[in-house]
């Protein structure tokens, strides 16, 4: 694992960011983990991917995309930390009550899972959220049926907040997990 580099993306790396996102959307549990489909994403213009990479690039203040890069330069996993400001609404339309980080887009290529690399990604994400963004709380949303992700989030210190987010017309819900800064080791 010492041969991997965990870092923020650079704005000019949008092609690699697009490739990783498309790989994530082809994962067997993508329907539980992501709100967009491969078909939606692959049809987006280059300008979309360029803007997305720029918004989360090194030095950005409203978001940070953090990736794990292998010794050969291949991106093997990543996530994004969004900063949510009080007085705004989140993607579900619910009012944001405090300045907080929101981790989204968590993905690791299957052949790199189980080696602790996702832990390192989360450490980097939380460090950015606490130190660079100055938030006191970080949250994430996970599908009720995504047990693998829920186990991981609990293991790294996130706890269910009790907030649920209904998905569409059915009975499916997503669960909010949170970590307060003072509870982070």
mmCIF file of C-alpha atoms in Angstrom:
data_model
loop_
_atom_site.group_PDB
_atom_site.id
_atom_site.type_symbol
_atom_site.label_atom_id
_atom_site.label_comp_id
_atom_site.label_asym_id
_atom_site.label_seq_id
_atom_site.Cartn_x
_atom_site.Cartn_y
_atom_site.Cartn_z
ATOM 1 C CA UNK A 1 0.000 0.000 0.000
ATOM 2 C CA UNK A 2 2.934 2.337 0.481
ATOM 3 C CA UNK A 3 3.261 2.528 -3.303
ATOM 4 C CA UNK A 4 -0.124 4.285 -3.566
ATOM 5 C CA UNK A 5 -0.534 8.044 -3.399
ATOM 6 C CA UNK A 6 -3.693 9.553 -1.928
ATOM 7 C CA UNK A 7 -4.167 13.137 -3.065
ATOM 8 C CA UNK A 8 -6.537 15.775 -4.357
ATOM 9 C CA UNK A 9 -7.137 15.892 -8.086
ATOM 10 C CA UNK A 10 -5.843 18.660 -10.328
ATOM 11 C CA UNK A 11 -8.271 20.513 -12.577
ATOM 12 C CA UNK A 12 -6.596 19.227 -15.753
ATOM 13 C CA UNK A 13 -7.166 15.596 -14.727
ATOM 14 C CA UNK A 14 -10.801 15.555 -15.774
ATOM 15 C CA UNK A 15 -10.317 12.628 -18.167
ATOM 16 C CA UNK A 16 -9.035 10.389 -15.356
ATOM 17 C CA UNK A 17 -11.868 11.606 -13.096
ATOM 18 C CA UNK A 18 -14.387 10.715 -15.795
ATOM 19 C CA UNK A 19 -12.830 7.254 -16.275
ATOM 20 C CA UNK A 20 -13.004 6.502 -12.531
ATOM 21 C CA UNK A 21 -16.610 7.711 -12.290
ATOM 22 C CA UNK A 22 -17.681 5.569 -15.244
ATOM 23 C CA UNK A 23 -15.982 2.548 -13.655
ATOM 24 C CA UNK A 24 -17.887 3.257 -10.422
ATOM 25 C CA UNK A 25 -21.182 3.409 -12.291
ATOM 26 C CA UNK A 26 -20.512 -0.056 -13.754
ATOM 27 C CA UNK A 27 -20.006 -1.613 -10.301
ATOM 28 C CA UNK A 28 -22.609 -4.295 -9.448
ATOM 29 C CA UNK A 29 -23.927 -2.201 -6.521
ATOM 30 C CA UNK A 30 -23.889 1.125 -8.395
ATOM 31 C CA UNK A 31 -27.702 1.185 -8.315
ATOM 32 C CA UNK A 32 -27.495 1.296 -4.503
ATOM 33 C CA UNK A 33 -24.526 3.643 -4.254
ATOM 34 C CA UNK A 34 -25.029 6.347 -6.875
ATOM 35 C CA UNK A 35 -27.920 8.502 -7.985
ATOM 36 C CA UNK A 36 -26.909 8.536 -11.639
ATOM 37 C CA UNK A 37 -26.544 5.728 -14.137
ATOM 38 C CA UNK A 38 -23.678 4.852 -16.431
ATOM 39 C CA UNK A 39 -25.864 5.744 -19.416
ATOM 40 C CA UNK A 40 -26.528 9.240 -18.025
ATOM 41 C CA UNK A 41 -22.881 9.876 -17.204
ATOM 42 C CA UNK A 42 -21.316 8.556 -20.403
ATOM 43 C CA UNK A 43 -23.484 10.922 -22.450
ATOM 44 C CA UNK A 44 -22.298 14.065 -20.657
ATOM 45 C CA UNK A 45 -20.120 16.485 -22.656
ATOM 46 C CA UNK A 46 -16.442 17.037 -21.887
ATOM 47 C CA UNK A 47 -17.321 20.472 -20.472
ATOM 48 C CA UNK A 48 -19.326 18.768 -17.701
ATOM 49 C CA UNK A 49 -16.322 16.650 -16.658
ATOM 50 C CA UNK A 50 -13.952 19.621 -16.890
ATOM 51 C CA UNK A 51 -16.155 21.754 -14.628
ATOM 52 C CA UNK A 52 -16.674 18.886 -12.202
ATOM 53 C CA UNK A 53 -12.923 18.293 -11.876
ATOM 54 C CA UNK A 54 -12.251 22.003 -11.454
ATOM 55 C CA UNK A 55 -14.867 22.364 -8.660
ATOM 56 C CA UNK A 56 -13.199 19.616 -6.607
ATOM 57 C CA UNK A 57 -9.574 20.214 -7.543
ATOM 58 C CA UNK A 58 -6.644 20.925 -5.281
ATOM 59 C CA UNK A 59 -7.086 24.366 -3.745
ATOM 60 C CA UNK A 60 -10.865 24.505 -4.226
ATOM 61 C CA UNK A 61 -12.781 25.530 -1.113
ATOM 62 C CA UNK A 62 -16.306 24.211 -1.766
ATOM 63 C CA UNK A 63 -15.392 20.634 -2.596
ATOM 64 C CA UNK A 64 -12.435 18.306 -2.813
ATOM 65 C CA UNK A 65 -12.075 15.176 -4.937
ATOM 66 C CA UNK A 66 -9.545 12.837 -3.379
ATOM 67 C CA UNK A 67 -8.174 9.858 -5.264
ATOM 68 C CA UNK A 68 -5.911 6.881 -4.675
ATOM 69 C CA UNK A 69 -3.322 6.582 -7.425
ATOM 70 C CA UNK A 70 -1.389 3.384 -8.040
ATOM 71 C CA UNK A 71 2.331 3.180 -8.788
ATOM 72 C CA UNK A 72 1.521 2.992 -12.505
ATOM 73 C CA UNK A 73 -0.502 6.233 -12.344
ATOM 74 C CA UNK A 74 -3.875 4.453 -12.519
ATOM 75 C CA UNK A 75 -6.596 5.891 -10.310
ATOM 76 C CA UNK A 76 -7.983 2.987 -8.288
ATOM 77 C CA UNK A 77 -10.467 4.764 -6.037
ATOM 78 C CA UNK A 78 -11.784 8.048 -4.858
ATOM 79 C CA UNK A 79 -14.414 10.141 -3.167
ATOM 80 C CA UNK A 80 -15.599 13.732 -3.032
ATOM 81 C CA UNK A 81 -16.158 15.957 -0.005
ATOM 82 C CA UNK A 82 -18.725 18.706 -0.609
ATOM 83 C CA UNK A 83 -19.063 21.648 1.765
ATOM 84 C CA UNK A 84 -22.698 22.396 2.593
ATOM 85 C CA UNK A 85 -23.478 25.860 3.945
ATOM 86 C CA UNK A 86 -26.251 26.742 6.410
ATOM 87 C CA UNK A 87 -29.218 28.408 4.768
ATOM 88 C CA UNK A 88 -28.891 26.326 1.600
ATOM 89 C CA UNK A 89 -30.725 23.124 0.720
ATOM 90 C CA UNK A 90 -29.102 19.778 0.058
ATOM 91 C CA UNK A 91 -29.741 17.508 -2.937
ATOM 92 C CA UNK A 92 -32.923 16.204 -1.291
ATOM 93 C CA UNK A 93 -34.352 19.694 -0.786
ATOM 94 C CA UNK A 94 -33.832 19.637 2.999
ATOM 95 C CA UNK A 95 -32.471 22.789 4.644
ATOM 96 C CA UNK A 96 -28.840 22.630 5.717
ATOM 97 C CA UNK A 97 -28.678 23.795 9.345
ATOM 98 C CA UNK A 98 -24.917 23.917 9.897
ATOM 99 C CA UNK A 99 -21.730 24.156 7.878
ATOM 100 C CA UNK A 100 -20.788 20.557 7.200
ATOM 101 C CA UNK A 101 -18.936 18.235 4.893
ATOM 102 C CA UNK A 102 -20.819 15.699 2.810
ATOM 103 C CA UNK A 103 -18.884 12.709 1.447
ATOM 104 C CA UNK A 104 -20.200 11.428 -1.878
ATOM 105 C CA UNK A 105 -19.072 9.247 -4.755
ATOM 106 C CA UNK A 106 -17.094 6.745 -2.682
ATOM 107 C CA UNK A 107 -15.616 4.044 -4.912
ATOM 108 C CA UNK A 108 -12.702 1.623 -4.969
ATOM 109 C CA UNK A 109 -11.931 -0.717 -7.862
ATOM 110 C CA UNK A 110 -12.856 -4.243 -6.695
ATOM 111 C CA UNK A 111 -9.304 -5.587 -7.001
ATOM 112 C CA UNK A 112 -8.081 -2.926 -4.542
ATOM 113 C CA UNK A 113 -10.730 -3.454 -1.857
ATOM 114 C CA UNK A 114 -9.894 -4.938 1.517
ATOM 115 C CA UNK A 115 -6.341 -3.589 1.792
ATOM 116 C CA UNK A 116 -7.028 -0.446 3.823
ATOM 117 C CA UNK A 117 -6.808 1.990 0.937
ATOM 118 C CA UNK A 118 -10.368 3.245 1.469
ATOM 119 C CA UNK A 119 -9.438 3.982 5.096
ATOM 120 C CA UNK A 120 -6.598 6.180 3.826
ATOM 121 C CA UNK A 121 -9.000 7.961 1.450
ATOM 122 C CA UNK A 122 -11.367 8.654 4.357
ATOM 123 C CA UNK A 123 -8.502 9.893 6.540
ATOM 124 C CA UNK A 124 -7.539 12.367 3.796
ATOM 125 C CA UNK A 125 -11.170 13.417 3.287
ATOM 126 C CA UNK A 126 -11.708 14.033 6.996
ATOM 127 C CA UNK A 127 -8.426 15.901 7.328
ATOM 128 C CA UNK A 128 -9.462 18.185 4.458
ATOM 129 C CA UNK A 129 -12.935 18.665 5.939
ATOM 130 C CA UNK A 130 -11.663 19.455 9.449
ATOM 131 C CA UNK A 131 -8.575 21.480 8.559
ATOM 132 C CA UNK A 132 -9.001 23.085 5.123
ATOM 133 C CA UNK A 133 -12.784 23.452 5.085
ATOM 134 C CA UNK A 134 -13.146 24.026 8.831
ATOM 135 C CA UNK A 135 -16.339 22.032 9.281
ATOM 136 C CA UNK A 136 -17.365 20.510 12.601
ATOM 137 C CA UNK A 137 -19.506 17.711 11.145
ATOM 138 C CA UNK A 138 -19.215 15.374 8.164
ATOM 139 C CA UNK A 139 -22.063 13.288 6.844
ATOM 140 C CA UNK A 140 -22.777 10.774 4.131
ATOM 141 C CA UNK A 141 -25.875 9.079 2.834
ATOM 142 C CA UNK A 142 -26.019 5.312 2.275
ATOM 143 C CA UNK A 143 -28.748 3.079 0.853
ATOM 144 C CA UNK A 144 -30.568 0.955 3.423
ATOM 145 C CA UNK A 145 -29.584 -2.209 1.536
ATOM 146 C CA UNK A 146 -25.885 -1.359 1.087
ATOM 147 C CA UNK A 147 -24.674 -3.378 4.078
ATOM 148 C CA UNK A 148 -21.030 -3.491 2.940
ATOM 149 C CA UNK A 149 -20.808 0.309 2.863
ATOM 150 C CA UNK A 150 -22.644 0.669 6.171
ATOM 151 C CA UNK A 151 -20.184 -1.700 7.869
ATOM 152 C CA UNK A 152 -17.245 0.283 6.533
ATOM 153 C CA UNK A 153 -18.694 3.660 7.565
ATOM 154 C CA UNK A 154 -19.343 2.400 11.101
ATOM 155 C CA UNK A 155 -15.834 0.957 11.325
ATOM 156 C CA UNK A 156 -14.236 4.313 10.448
ATOM 157 C CA UNK A 157 -16.342 6.145 13.025
ATOM 158 C CA UNK A 158 -19.561 7.272 11.344
ATOM 159 C CA UNK A 159 -22.825 6.649 13.188
ATOM 160 C CA UNK A 160 -26.434 6.682 11.978
ATOM 161 C CA UNK A 161 -28.094 10.016 12.765
ATOM 162 C CA UNK A 162 -31.647 8.682 12.524
ATOM 163 C CA UNK A 163 -32.350 10.820 9.456
ATOM 164 C CA UNK A 164 -33.754 8.895 6.490
ATOM 165 C CA UNK A 165 -34.143 10.027 2.907
ATOM 166 C CA UNK A 166 -36.961 8.439 0.890
ATOM 167 C CA UNK A 167 -36.083 7.346 -2.638
ATOM 168 C CA UNK A 168 -38.787 7.945 -5.210
ATOM 169 C CA UNK A 169 -42.240 6.478 -4.876
ATOM 170 C CA UNK A 170 -41.297 3.141 -3.297
ATOM 171 C CA UNK A 171 -40.395 2.106 0.220
ATOM 172 C CA UNK A 172 -36.641 2.356 -0.283
ATOM 173 C CA UNK A 173 -34.736 4.830 1.879
ATOM 174 C CA UNK A 174 -31.212 6.050 2.351
ATOM 175 C CA UNK A 175 -29.720 6.571 5.799
ATOM 176 C CA UNK A 176 -27.639 9.509 6.981
ATOM 177 C CA UNK A 177 -24.427 8.637 8.844
ATOM 178 C CA UNK A 178 -22.489 11.401 10.611
ATOM 179 C CA UNK A 179 -19.218 12.089 12.360
ATOM 180 C CA UNK A 180 -18.720 15.074 14.622
ATOM 181 C CA UNK A 181 -15.244 16.570 14.725
ATOM 182 C CA UNK A 182 -14.838 16.050 18.473
ATOM 183 C CA UNK A 183 -15.523 12.306 18.045
ATOM 184 C CA UNK A 184 -12.799 11.912 15.413
ATOM 185 C CA UNK A 185 -9.609 10.426 16.860
#
